[in-house]
Amino acid sequence: RLGCAATLVARRERLRVSQYDLDLAWLGWRTRPGRIAKYLSGRTPPEARLATLAAARRGGSVSPEAHRLLLASASQVVVDADVVSADSVDGETWLETADARRLGPFDRVWLATGGAPGVAGSPLFADLLRARPVEVVGGYPRLHPSLRWELDTPIYVVGACAALALGPDALNLAGTRMSSCRVASVFRDSPR
């Protein structure tokens, strides 16, 4: 329908079908407030928060809708395919895996590799880290409670990079709302 005769999904691990990349206990109206309160308590050290983030976020999934479309199409799922290089010969693209398998030929290749969370390896934050160093735990910066980079730096961090300060749902709607409230309160409460 979109010009593709077949689709190959190459993954490092088994395809996980889930509506959310986050444990549902972090999203429920009954369970989320208590979990967030415990996570954000001043008694929870950054290393424990980091462990909570790792346990709660289960990235690398596809939604049930996308999974049904994959099954209904002429799709093939290859597991344990750690793609290390690609060659293009005569308009066809071939992929080479870490275990020396050659997959292809392909008309188009889309890479959805994910990435390391946080700021440690981010070119966007590299200059800021050099100019205004802050403690980084597991790739995440230790932010001021207002989500400022540091108290005297008027730079605010929201989203996934603020997960250490916000919780596992930092990138979801609830976390985005929490971060916007924190940042907005700084401007609302500041003298004009």
Short mmCIF file of N, CA and C in Angstrom, two decimals:
data_model
loop_
_atom_site.label_atom_id
_atom_site.label_comp_id
_atom_site.label_asym_id
_atom_site.label_seq_id
_atom_site.Cartn_x
_atom_site.Cartn_y
_atom_site.Cartn_z
N ARG A 1 0.81 -1.18 0.00
CA ARG A 1 0.00 0.00 0.00
C ARG A 1 0.86 1.26 0.00
N LEU A 2 2.00 1.22 0.68
CA LEU A 2 2.87 2.38 0.74
C LEU A 2 4.12 2.17 -0.13
N GLY A 3 4.07 1.25 -1.05
CA GLY A 3 5.19 1.03 -1.95
C GLY A 3 6.19 0.00 -1.47
N CYS A 4 5.89 -0.71 -0.40
CA CYS A 4 6.79 -1.73 0.12
C CYS A 4 6.19 -3.10 -0.11
N ALA A 5 6.96 -3.98 -0.74
CA ALA A 5 6.48 -5.35 -0.94
C ALA A 5 6.62 -6.16 0.33
N ALA A 6 7.65 -5.86 1.13
CA ALA A 6 7.89 -6.60 2.36
C ALA A 6 8.63 -5.70 3.34
N THR A 7 8.50 -6.05 4.61
CA THR A 7 9.17 -5.30 5.68
C THR A 7 9.95 -6.29 6.52
N LEU A 8 11.18 -5.91 6.87
CA LEU A 8 11.98 -6.71 7.77
C LEU A 8 12.22 -5.88 9.02
N VAL A 9 11.92 -6.45 10.17
CA VAL A 9 12.20 -5.79 11.45
C VAL A 9 13.35 -6.56 12.08
N ALA A 10 14.50 -5.92 12.18
CA ALA A 10 15.68 -6.55 12.77
C ALA A 10 15.87 -5.98 14.17
N ARG A 11 15.90 -6.87 15.15
CA ARG A 11 15.98 -6.44 16.56
C ARG A 11 17.11 -7.17 17.28
N ARG A 12 17.62 -6.53 18.30
CA ARG A 12 18.63 -7.17 19.14
C ARG A 12 18.01 -8.19 20.08
N GLU A 13 16.75 -7.98 20.42
CA GLU A 13 16.07 -8.89 21.35
C GLU A 13 14.66 -9.17 20.86
N ARG A 14 13.94 -10.02 21.59
CA ARG A 14 12.59 -10.41 21.22
C ARG A 14 11.68 -9.19 21.10
N LEU A 15 10.79 -9.21 20.13
CA LEU A 15 9.83 -8.13 19.93
C LEU A 15 8.82 -8.13 21.08
N ARG A 16 8.74 -7.01 21.77
CA ARG A 16 7.85 -6.89 22.91
C ARG A 16 6.65 -6.03 22.52
N VAL A 17 5.46 -6.56 22.72
CA VAL A 17 4.23 -5.84 22.39
C VAL A 17 3.68 -5.23 23.66
N SER A 18 3.55 -3.92 23.67
CA SER A 18 3.05 -3.23 24.85
C SER A 18 2.52 -1.87 24.43
N GLN A 19 1.42 -1.47 25.01
CA GLN A 19 0.85 -0.16 24.69
C GLN A 19 1.74 0.96 25.22
N TYR A 20 2.46 0.68 26.31
CA TYR A 20 3.27 1.71 26.96
C TYR A 20 4.67 1.18 27.23
N ASP A 21 5.66 2.08 27.21
CA ASP A 21 7.03 1.70 27.55
C ASP A 21 7.29 1.82 29.04
N LEU A 22 6.25 2.09 29.80
CA LEU A 22 6.39 2.33 31.23
C LEU A 22 5.49 1.35 31.97
N ASP A 23 5.96 0.85 33.10
CA ASP A 23 5.15 -0.01 33.95
C ASP A 23 3.85 0.72 34.29
N LEU A 24 2.72 0.07 34.08
CA LEU A 24 1.42 0.72 34.26
C LEU A 24 1.17 1.24 35.68
N ALA A 25 1.87 0.72 36.67
CA ALA A 25 1.71 1.22 38.03
C ALA A 25 2.14 2.69 38.14
N TRP A 26 2.99 3.15 37.22
CA TRP A 26 3.42 4.55 37.21
C TRP A 26 2.42 5.44 36.51
N LEU A 27 1.43 4.85 35.84
CA LEU A 27 0.47 5.63 35.08
C LEU A 27 -0.92 5.68 35.72
N GLY A 28 -1.22 4.75 36.57
CA GLY A 28 -2.57 4.66 37.14
C GLY A 28 -2.87 5.75 38.14
N TRP A 29 -4.08 6.22 38.14
CA TRP A 29 -4.47 7.31 39.04
C TRP A 29 -4.47 6.88 40.50
N ARG A 30 -4.59 5.59 40.74
CA ARG A 30 -4.57 5.10 42.12
C ARG A 30 -3.15 4.86 42.63
N THR A 31 -2.26 4.43 41.77
CA THR A 31 -0.93 4.03 42.21
C THR A 31 0.15 5.08 41.96
N ARG A 32 -0.04 5.93 40.93
CA ARG A 32 1.00 6.90 40.57
C ARG A 32 1.35 7.89 41.67
N PRO A 33 0.38 8.53 42.33
CA PRO A 33 0.74 9.54 43.34
C PRO A 33 1.66 9.01 44.43
N GLY A 34 1.38 7.83 44.95
CA GLY A 34 2.22 7.26 46.00
C GLY A 34 3.61 6.92 45.50
N ARG A 35 3.69 6.37 44.30
CA ARG A 35 4.99 6.03 43.74
C ARG A 35 5.83 7.29 43.48
N ILE A 36 5.20 8.31 42.91
CA ILE A 36 5.92 9.56 42.62
C ILE A 36 6.37 10.22 43.93
N ALA A 37 5.50 10.25 44.93
CA ALA A 37 5.86 10.85 46.22
C ALA A 37 7.07 10.14 46.84
N LYS A 38 7.08 8.82 46.78
CA LYS A 38 8.21 8.07 47.33
C LYS A 38 9.47 8.35 46.51
N TYR A 39 9.33 8.36 45.18
CA TYR A 39 10.48 8.61 44.30
C TYR A 39 11.07 9.99 44.55
N LEU A 40 10.21 10.99 44.73
CA LEU A 40 10.66 12.37 44.86
C LEU A 40 11.02 12.76 46.29
N SER A 41 10.83 11.87 47.25
CA SER A 41 11.15 12.23 48.63
C SER A 41 12.64 12.54 48.73
N GLY A 42 12.96 13.47 49.58
CA GLY A 42 14.35 13.87 49.75
C GLY A 42 15.23 12.76 50.30
N ARG A 43 14.62 11.71 50.80
CA ARG A 43 15.38 10.61 51.38
C ARG A 43 15.83 9.59 50.34
N THR A 44 15.35 9.69 49.12
CA THR A 44 15.72 8.73 48.09
C THR A 44 17.00 9.19 47.39
N PRO A 45 18.11 8.46 47.57
CA PRO A 45 19.37 8.89 46.94
C PRO A 45 19.30 8.74 45.41
N PRO A 46 20.11 9.51 44.71
CA PRO A 46 20.09 9.47 43.23
C PRO A 46 20.33 8.08 42.66
N GLU A 47 21.17 7.29 43.29
CA GLU A 47 21.45 5.95 42.79
C GLU A 47 20.21 5.06 42.88
N ALA A 48 19.41 5.23 43.94
CA ALA A 48 18.16 4.47 44.07
C ALA A 48 17.15 4.94 43.03
N ARG A 49 17.11 6.24 42.76
CA ARG A 49 16.23 6.77 41.73
C ARG A 49 16.61 6.19 40.36
N LEU A 50 17.90 6.11 40.12
CA LEU A 50 18.39 5.56 38.85
C LEU A 50 17.94 4.11 38.68
N ALA A 51 18.03 3.33 39.75
CA ALA A 51 17.57 1.93 39.69
C ALA A 51 16.08 1.86 39.44
N THR A 52 15.32 2.76 40.04
CA THR A 52 13.87 2.80 39.81
C THR A 52 13.56 3.13 38.36
N LEU A 53 14.30 4.09 37.80
CA LEU A 53 14.11 4.45 36.38
C LEU A 53 14.33 3.23 35.49
N ALA A 54 15.41 2.52 35.74
CA ALA A 54 15.74 1.36 34.91
C ALA A 54 14.67 0.27 35.02
N ALA A 55 14.14 0.07 36.22
CA ALA A 55 13.13 -0.98 36.42
C ALA A 55 11.78 -0.59 35.81
N ALA A 56 11.44 0.69 35.85
CA ALA A 56 10.11 1.13 35.40
C ALA A 56 10.02 1.31 33.89
N ARG A 57 11.08 1.80 33.26
CA ARG A 57 11.03 2.06 31.83
C ARG A 57 11.44 0.81 31.08
N ARG A 58 10.53 0.29 30.27
CA ARG A 58 10.81 -0.93 29.52
C ARG A 58 10.79 -0.61 28.04
N GLY A 59 11.74 0.14 27.58
CA GLY A 59 11.76 0.60 26.20
C GLY A 59 11.83 -0.53 25.19
N GLY A 60 11.76 -0.16 23.93
CA GLY A 60 11.92 -1.13 22.87
C GLY A 60 10.69 -1.94 22.55
N SER A 61 9.51 -1.36 22.70
CA SER A 61 8.30 -2.12 22.41
C SER A 61 7.59 -1.54 21.19
N VAL A 62 6.65 -2.31 20.68
CA VAL A 62 5.76 -1.82 19.63
C VAL A 62 4.34 -1.91 20.17
N SER A 63 3.50 -1.01 19.72
CA SER A 63 2.11 -1.00 20.18
C SER A 63 1.37 -2.21 19.60
N PRO A 64 0.28 -2.63 20.25
CA PRO A 64 -0.50 -3.74 19.70
C PRO A 64 -1.00 -3.44 18.28
N GLU A 65 -1.33 -2.19 18.00
CA GLU A 65 -1.80 -1.82 16.66
C GLU A 65 -0.70 -2.03 15.62
N ALA A 66 0.52 -1.57 15.94
CA ALA A 66 1.64 -1.75 15.01
C ALA A 66 1.98 -3.23 14.85
N HIS A 67 1.87 -4.00 15.93
CA HIS A 67 2.15 -5.43 15.86
C HIS A 67 1.15 -6.14 14.95
N ARG A 68 -0.14 -5.79 15.06
CA ARG A 68 -1.16 -6.39 14.18
C ARG A 68 -0.85 -6.06 12.72
N LEU A 69 -0.45 -4.83 12.43
CA LEU A 69 -0.11 -4.45 11.06
C LEU A 69 1.09 -5.23 10.55
N LEU A 70 2.09 -5.43 11.42
CA LEU A 70 3.26 -6.23 11.03
C LEU A 70 2.85 -7.66 10.69
N LEU A 71 2.00 -8.25 11.52
CA LEU A 71 1.58 -9.63 11.29
C LEU A 71 0.72 -9.76 10.04
N ALA A 72 -0.09 -8.75 9.76
CA ALA A 72 -0.99 -8.80 8.61
C ALA A 72 -0.25 -8.54 7.29
N SER A 73 0.91 -7.94 7.37
CA SER A 73 1.66 -7.62 6.14
C SER A 73 2.64 -8.75 5.83
N ALA A 74 3.37 -8.56 4.77
CA ALA A 74 4.41 -9.53 4.41
C ALA A 74 5.68 -9.17 5.17
N SER A 75 5.59 -9.17 6.49
CA SER A 75 6.72 -8.75 7.32
C SER A 75 7.43 -9.95 7.92
N GLN A 76 8.71 -9.73 8.15
CA GLN A 76 9.53 -10.76 8.76
C GLN A 76 10.25 -10.10 9.94
N VAL A 77 10.29 -10.77 11.07
CA VAL A 77 11.00 -10.26 12.24
C VAL A 77 12.23 -11.12 12.47
N VAL A 78 13.40 -10.48 12.48
CA VAL A 78 14.65 -11.18 12.74
C VAL A 78 15.14 -10.74 14.11
N VAL A 79 15.30 -11.69 15.02
CA VAL A 79 15.74 -11.39 16.38
C VAL A 79 17.24 -11.66 16.47
N ASP A 80 17.90 -11.03 17.41
CA ASP A 80 19.35 -11.13 17.59
C ASP A 80 20.10 -10.61 16.37
N ALA A 81 19.59 -9.54 15.81
CA ALA A 81 20.24 -8.93 14.65
C ALA A 81 20.87 -7.61 15.08
N ASP A 82 22.12 -7.68 15.50
CA ASP A 82 22.85 -6.50 15.90
C ASP A 82 23.55 -5.96 14.65
N VAL A 83 22.89 -5.02 13.97
CA VAL A 83 23.40 -4.49 12.71
C VAL A 83 24.61 -3.61 12.98
N VAL A 84 25.73 -3.91 12.29
CA VAL A 84 26.96 -3.16 12.51
C VAL A 84 27.38 -2.31 11.31
N SER A 85 26.86 -2.64 10.12
CA SER A 85 27.21 -1.83 8.95
C SER A 85 26.18 -2.04 7.84
N ALA A 86 26.25 -1.15 6.86
CA ALA A 86 25.36 -1.23 5.70
C ALA A 86 26.17 -0.91 4.46
N ASP A 87 25.88 -1.62 3.37
CA ASP A 87 26.51 -1.38 2.06
C ASP A 87 25.42 -1.10 1.05
N SER A 88 25.70 -0.19 0.15
CA SER A 88 24.76 0.07 -0.93
C SER A 88 25.46 -0.25 -2.24
N VAL A 89 24.88 -1.22 -2.97
CA VAL A 89 25.44 -1.66 -4.24
C VAL A 89 24.34 -1.64 -5.28
N ASP A 90 24.55 -0.87 -6.33
CA ASP A 90 23.59 -0.78 -7.44
C ASP A 90 22.18 -0.43 -6.95
N GLY A 91 22.09 0.47 -6.01
CA GLY A 91 20.79 0.92 -5.51
C GLY A 91 20.13 0.01 -4.50
N GLU A 92 20.80 -1.09 -4.15
CA GLU A 92 20.27 -2.00 -3.15
C GLU A 92 21.12 -1.90 -1.89
N THR A 93 20.46 -1.93 -0.74
CA THR A 93 21.17 -1.82 0.52
C THR A 93 21.19 -3.18 1.21
N TRP A 94 22.37 -3.54 1.70
CA TRP A 94 22.56 -4.79 2.43
C TRP A 94 23.05 -4.45 3.83
N LEU A 95 22.58 -5.21 4.82
CA LEU A 95 22.99 -4.99 6.20
C LEU A 95 23.87 -6.14 6.66
N GLU A 96 24.89 -5.80 7.41
CA GLU A 96 25.81 -6.80 7.98
C GLU A 96 25.58 -6.82 9.49
N THR A 97 25.42 -8.02 10.06
CA THR A 97 25.21 -8.13 11.50
C THR A 97 26.51 -8.48 12.21
N ALA A 98 26.51 -8.35 13.52
CA ALA A 98 27.71 -8.63 14.32
C ALA A 98 28.16 -10.08 14.18
N ASP A 99 27.21 -10.99 13.93
CA ASP A 99 27.57 -12.40 13.76
C ASP A 99 27.76 -12.76 12.29
N ALA A 100 28.08 -11.76 11.46
CA ALA A 100 28.45 -11.93 10.04
C ALA A 100 27.32 -12.39 9.13
N ARG A 101 26.07 -12.19 9.54
CA ARG A 101 24.95 -12.44 8.63
C ARG A 101 24.79 -11.26 7.70
N ARG A 102 24.34 -11.53 6.50
CA ARG A 102 24.08 -10.47 5.51
C ARG A 102 22.59 -10.48 5.21
N LEU A 103 21.93 -9.36 5.51
CA LEU A 103 20.49 -9.25 5.31
C LEU A 103 20.23 -8.29 4.16
N GLY A 104 19.27 -8.63 3.33
CA GLY A 104 18.93 -7.73 2.23
C GLY A 104 18.61 -8.51 0.98
N PRO A 105 18.46 -7.86 -0.13
CA PRO A 105 18.63 -6.42 -0.36
C PRO A 105 17.38 -5.63 0.07
N PHE A 106 17.59 -4.34 0.39
CA PHE A 106 16.52 -3.44 0.80
C PHE A 106 16.50 -2.21 -0.09
N ASP A 107 15.29 -1.71 -0.34
CA ASP A 107 15.16 -0.44 -1.06
C ASP A 107 15.43 0.73 -0.12
N ARG A 108 14.96 0.60 1.10
CA ARG A 108 15.13 1.65 2.12
C ARG A 108 15.43 1.00 3.46
N VAL A 109 16.22 1.69 4.28
CA VAL A 109 16.53 1.23 5.63
C VAL A 109 16.24 2.37 6.59
N TRP A 110 15.43 2.09 7.59
CA TRP A 110 15.16 3.06 8.65
C TRP A 110 15.75 2.50 9.93
N LEU A 111 16.51 3.30 10.62
CA LEU A 111 17.11 2.87 11.86
C LEU A 111 16.41 3.54 13.03
N ALA A 112 15.92 2.75 13.95
CA ALA A 112 15.32 3.25 15.18
C ALA A 112 16.11 2.60 16.31
N THR A 113 17.24 3.17 16.61
CA THR A 113 18.18 2.52 17.50
C THR A 113 18.01 2.89 18.96
N GLY A 114 17.17 3.86 19.25
CA GLY A 114 17.07 4.31 20.63
C GLY A 114 18.33 5.09 20.98
N GLY A 115 18.56 5.26 22.21
CA GLY A 115 19.75 5.99 22.61
C GLY A 115 19.93 5.94 24.11
N ALA A 116 21.10 6.34 24.52
CA ALA A 116 21.37 6.39 25.95
C ALA A 116 20.62 7.59 26.53
N PRO A 117 19.95 7.39 27.65
CA PRO A 117 19.21 8.50 28.24
C PRO A 117 20.15 9.50 28.90
N GLY A 118 19.65 10.69 29.06
CA GLY A 118 20.39 11.69 29.80
C GLY A 118 21.27 12.58 28.96
N VAL A 119 22.20 13.26 29.63
CA VAL A 119 22.98 14.32 29.00
C VAL A 119 24.45 13.98 28.81
N ALA A 120 24.92 12.91 29.43
CA ALA A 120 26.36 12.64 29.45
C ALA A 120 26.98 12.57 28.05
N GLY A 121 26.32 11.93 27.10
CA GLY A 121 26.89 11.80 25.77
C GLY A 121 26.26 12.71 24.75
N SER A 122 25.47 13.67 25.20
CA SER A 122 24.72 14.53 24.29
C SER A 122 25.55 15.73 23.83
N PRO A 123 25.70 15.91 22.52
CA PRO A 123 26.42 17.10 22.04
C PRO A 123 25.71 18.39 22.44
N LEU A 124 24.40 18.34 22.59
CA LEU A 124 23.64 19.52 22.98
C LEU A 124 24.05 20.01 24.37
N PHE A 125 24.34 19.10 25.27
CA PHE A 125 24.68 19.46 26.64
C PHE A 125 26.19 19.52 26.90
N ALA A 126 27.02 19.13 25.93
CA ALA A 126 28.47 19.06 26.16
C ALA A 126 29.04 20.42 26.57
N ASP A 127 28.72 21.48 25.85
CA ASP A 127 29.24 22.81 26.19
C ASP A 127 28.72 23.27 27.55
N LEU A 128 27.45 23.00 27.81
CA LEU A 128 26.87 23.40 29.09
C LEU A 128 27.55 22.67 30.25
N LEU A 129 27.82 21.39 30.08
CA LEU A 129 28.51 20.63 31.12
C LEU A 129 29.92 21.16 31.35
N ARG A 130 30.60 21.60 30.29
CA ARG A 130 31.94 22.17 30.45
C ARG A 130 31.88 23.53 31.15
N ALA A 131 30.94 24.37 30.73
CA ALA A 131 30.85 25.72 31.28
C ALA A 131 30.22 25.74 32.68
N ARG A 132 29.23 24.92 32.91
CA ARG A 132 28.51 24.88 34.18
C ARG A 132 28.38 23.43 34.64
N PRO A 133 29.45 22.83 35.12
CA PRO A 133 29.38 21.42 35.50
C PRO A 133 28.41 21.17 36.66
N VAL A 134 27.63 20.12 36.52
CA VAL A 134 26.76 19.64 37.59
C VAL A 134 27.04 18.15 37.75
N GLU A 135 26.62 17.60 38.88
CA GLU A 135 26.79 16.17 39.08
C GLU A 135 25.88 15.42 38.11
N VAL A 136 26.42 14.39 37.48
CA VAL A 136 25.67 13.55 36.55
C VAL A 136 25.67 12.14 37.11
N VAL A 137 24.48 11.57 37.28
CA VAL A 137 24.33 10.22 37.83
C VAL A 137 23.67 9.34 36.77
N GLY A 138 24.41 8.37 36.29
CA GLY A 138 23.87 7.46 35.28
C GLY A 138 23.46 8.16 34.01
N GLY A 139 24.09 9.27 33.70
CA GLY A 139 23.77 10.03 32.49
C GLY A 139 22.80 11.17 32.72
N TYR A 140 22.13 11.19 33.88
CA TYR A 140 21.14 12.22 34.17
C TYR A 140 21.74 13.32 35.06
N PRO A 141 21.44 14.58 34.80
CA PRO A 141 21.98 15.65 35.65
C PRO A 141 21.20 15.76 36.96
N ARG A 142 21.90 16.14 38.02
CA ARG A 142 21.25 16.46 39.29
C ARG A 142 20.80 17.91 39.18
N LEU A 143 19.52 18.13 39.02
CA LEU A 143 18.96 19.46 38.79
C LEU A 143 18.46 20.08 40.09
N HIS A 144 18.33 21.39 40.07
CA HIS A 144 17.67 22.11 41.16
C HIS A 144 16.21 21.65 41.15
N PRO A 145 15.50 21.66 42.29
CA PRO A 145 14.10 21.22 42.30
C PRO A 145 13.20 21.94 41.30
N SER A 146 13.57 23.16 40.90
CA SER A 146 12.78 23.89 39.91
C SER A 146 13.08 23.43 38.48
N LEU A 147 13.98 22.46 38.36
CA LEU A 147 14.47 21.90 37.09
C LEU A 147 15.49 22.82 36.41
N ARG A 148 15.98 23.82 37.14
CA ARG A 148 17.09 24.63 36.62
C ARG A 148 18.33 23.76 36.59
N TRP A 149 19.20 24.07 35.63
CA TRP A 149 20.47 23.37 35.52
C TRP A 149 21.23 23.49 36.85
N GLU A 150 21.34 24.70 37.34
CA GLU A 150 21.83 24.98 38.69
C GLU A 150 21.15 26.28 39.12
N LEU A 151 21.18 26.59 40.38
CA LEU A 151 20.37 27.68 40.91
C LEU A 151 20.59 29.01 40.19
N ASP A 152 21.84 29.34 39.82
CA ASP A 152 22.09 30.63 39.19
C ASP A 152 22.20 30.57 37.67
N THR A 153 21.75 29.48 37.08
CA THR A 153 21.76 29.33 35.62
C THR A 153 20.32 29.29 35.13
N PRO A 154 19.90 30.26 34.32
CA PRO A 154 18.49 30.29 33.87
C PRO A 154 18.20 29.33 32.71
N ILE A 155 18.62 28.10 32.88
CA ILE A 155 18.37 27.06 31.88
C ILE A 155 17.61 25.95 32.59
N TYR A 156 16.47 25.57 32.04
CA TYR A 156 15.61 24.55 32.63
C TYR A 156 15.65 23.30 31.76
N VAL A 157 15.67 22.15 32.40
CA VAL A 157 15.71 20.88 31.68
C VAL A 157 14.40 20.14 31.96
N VAL A 158 13.72 19.72 30.90
CA VAL A 158 12.47 18.97 31.04
C VAL A 158 12.56 17.72 30.18
N GLY A 159 11.56 16.87 30.26
CA GLY A 159 11.54 15.66 29.44
C GLY A 159 12.43 14.58 30.00
N ALA A 160 12.87 13.69 29.13
CA ALA A 160 13.63 12.51 29.54
C ALA A 160 14.92 12.87 30.27
N CYS A 161 15.55 13.97 29.92
CA CYS A 161 16.80 14.36 30.58
C CYS A 161 16.59 14.78 32.02
N ALA A 162 15.36 15.07 32.41
CA ALA A 162 15.04 15.46 33.78
C ALA A 162 14.45 14.31 34.58
N ALA A 163 14.58 13.09 34.10
CA ALA A 163 13.94 11.94 34.74
C ALA A 163 14.43 11.71 36.17
N LEU A 164 15.67 12.03 36.46
CA LEU A 164 16.18 11.85 37.81
C LEU A 164 15.42 12.74 38.79
N ALA A 165 15.00 13.92 38.32
CA ALA A 165 14.27 14.87 39.17
C ALA A 165 12.76 14.67 39.11
N LEU A 166 12.25 14.03 38.06
CA LEU A 166 10.80 13.93 37.85
C LEU A 166 10.22 12.54 38.07
N GLY A 167 10.96 11.51 37.70
CA GLY A 167 10.45 10.15 37.80
C GLY A 167 10.42 9.48 36.45
N PRO A 168 10.07 8.20 36.43
CA PRO A 168 10.08 7.42 35.19
C PRO A 168 9.15 7.94 34.10
N ASP A 169 8.11 8.67 34.48
CA ASP A 169 7.17 9.16 33.47
C ASP A 169 7.53 10.57 32.98
N ALA A 170 8.78 10.97 33.12
CA ALA A 170 9.22 12.32 32.73
C ALA A 170 8.90 12.64 31.28
N LEU A 171 8.94 11.64 30.42
CA LEU A 171 8.72 11.88 28.99
C LEU A 171 7.25 11.72 28.59
N ASN A 172 6.43 11.16 29.48
CA ASN A 172 5.01 10.98 29.18
C ASN A 172 4.24 12.25 29.54
N LEU A 173 2.95 12.26 29.27
CA LEU A 173 2.13 13.45 29.53
C LEU A 173 2.14 13.88 30.99
N ALA A 174 2.04 12.91 31.90
CA ALA A 174 2.01 13.26 33.33
C ALA A 174 3.32 13.91 33.75
N GLY A 175 4.43 13.39 33.29
CA GLY A 175 5.73 13.97 33.62
C GLY A 175 5.94 15.32 32.96
N THR A 176 5.46 15.46 31.75
CA THR A 176 5.55 16.75 31.06
C THR A 176 4.74 17.80 31.79
N ARG A 177 3.57 17.40 32.27
CA ARG A 177 2.74 18.34 33.03
C ARG A 177 3.45 18.74 34.32
N MET A 178 4.04 17.76 35.02
CA MET A 178 4.73 18.05 36.26
C MET A 178 5.91 19.01 36.01
N SER A 179 6.66 18.77 34.94
CA SER A 179 7.80 19.65 34.66
C SER A 179 7.34 21.05 34.28
N SER A 180 6.28 21.16 33.50
CA SER A 180 5.80 22.49 33.12
C SER A 180 5.29 23.26 34.34
N CYS A 181 4.67 22.56 35.29
CA CYS A 181 4.20 23.22 36.53
C CYS A 181 5.38 23.72 37.35
N ARG A 182 6.43 22.92 37.43
CA ARG A 182 7.60 23.35 38.21
C ARG A 182 8.26 24.58 37.59
N VAL A 183 8.45 24.56 36.28
CA VAL A 183 9.10 25.69 35.62
C VAL A 183 8.19 26.92 35.68
N ALA A 184 6.92 26.74 35.42
CA ALA A 184 5.98 27.87 35.45
C ALA A 184 5.91 28.50 36.83
N SER A 185 6.04 27.70 37.89
CA SER A 185 5.97 28.26 39.24
C SER A 185 7.12 29.22 39.51
N VAL A 186 8.25 29.00 38.89
CA VAL A 186 9.39 29.91 39.07
C VAL A 186 9.03 31.29 38.54
N PHE A 187 8.42 31.33 37.37
CA PHE A 187 8.06 32.59 36.76
C PHE A 187 6.84 33.22 37.43
N ARG A 188 5.93 32.38 37.88
CA ARG A 188 4.74 32.90 38.57
C ARG A 188 5.11 33.53 39.89
N ASP A 189 6.04 32.92 40.62
CA ASP A 189 6.40 33.38 41.94
C ASP A 189 7.51 34.43 41.97
N SER A 190 8.13 34.70 40.82
CA SER A 190 9.23 35.67 40.80
C SER A 190 8.69 37.09 40.76
N PRO A 191 9.38 38.02 41.42
CA PRO A 191 8.92 39.41 41.38
C PRO A 191 9.05 39.98 39.98
N ARG A 192 8.12 40.84 39.61
CA ARG A 192 8.14 41.40 38.26
C ARG A 192 8.71 42.78 38.25
#
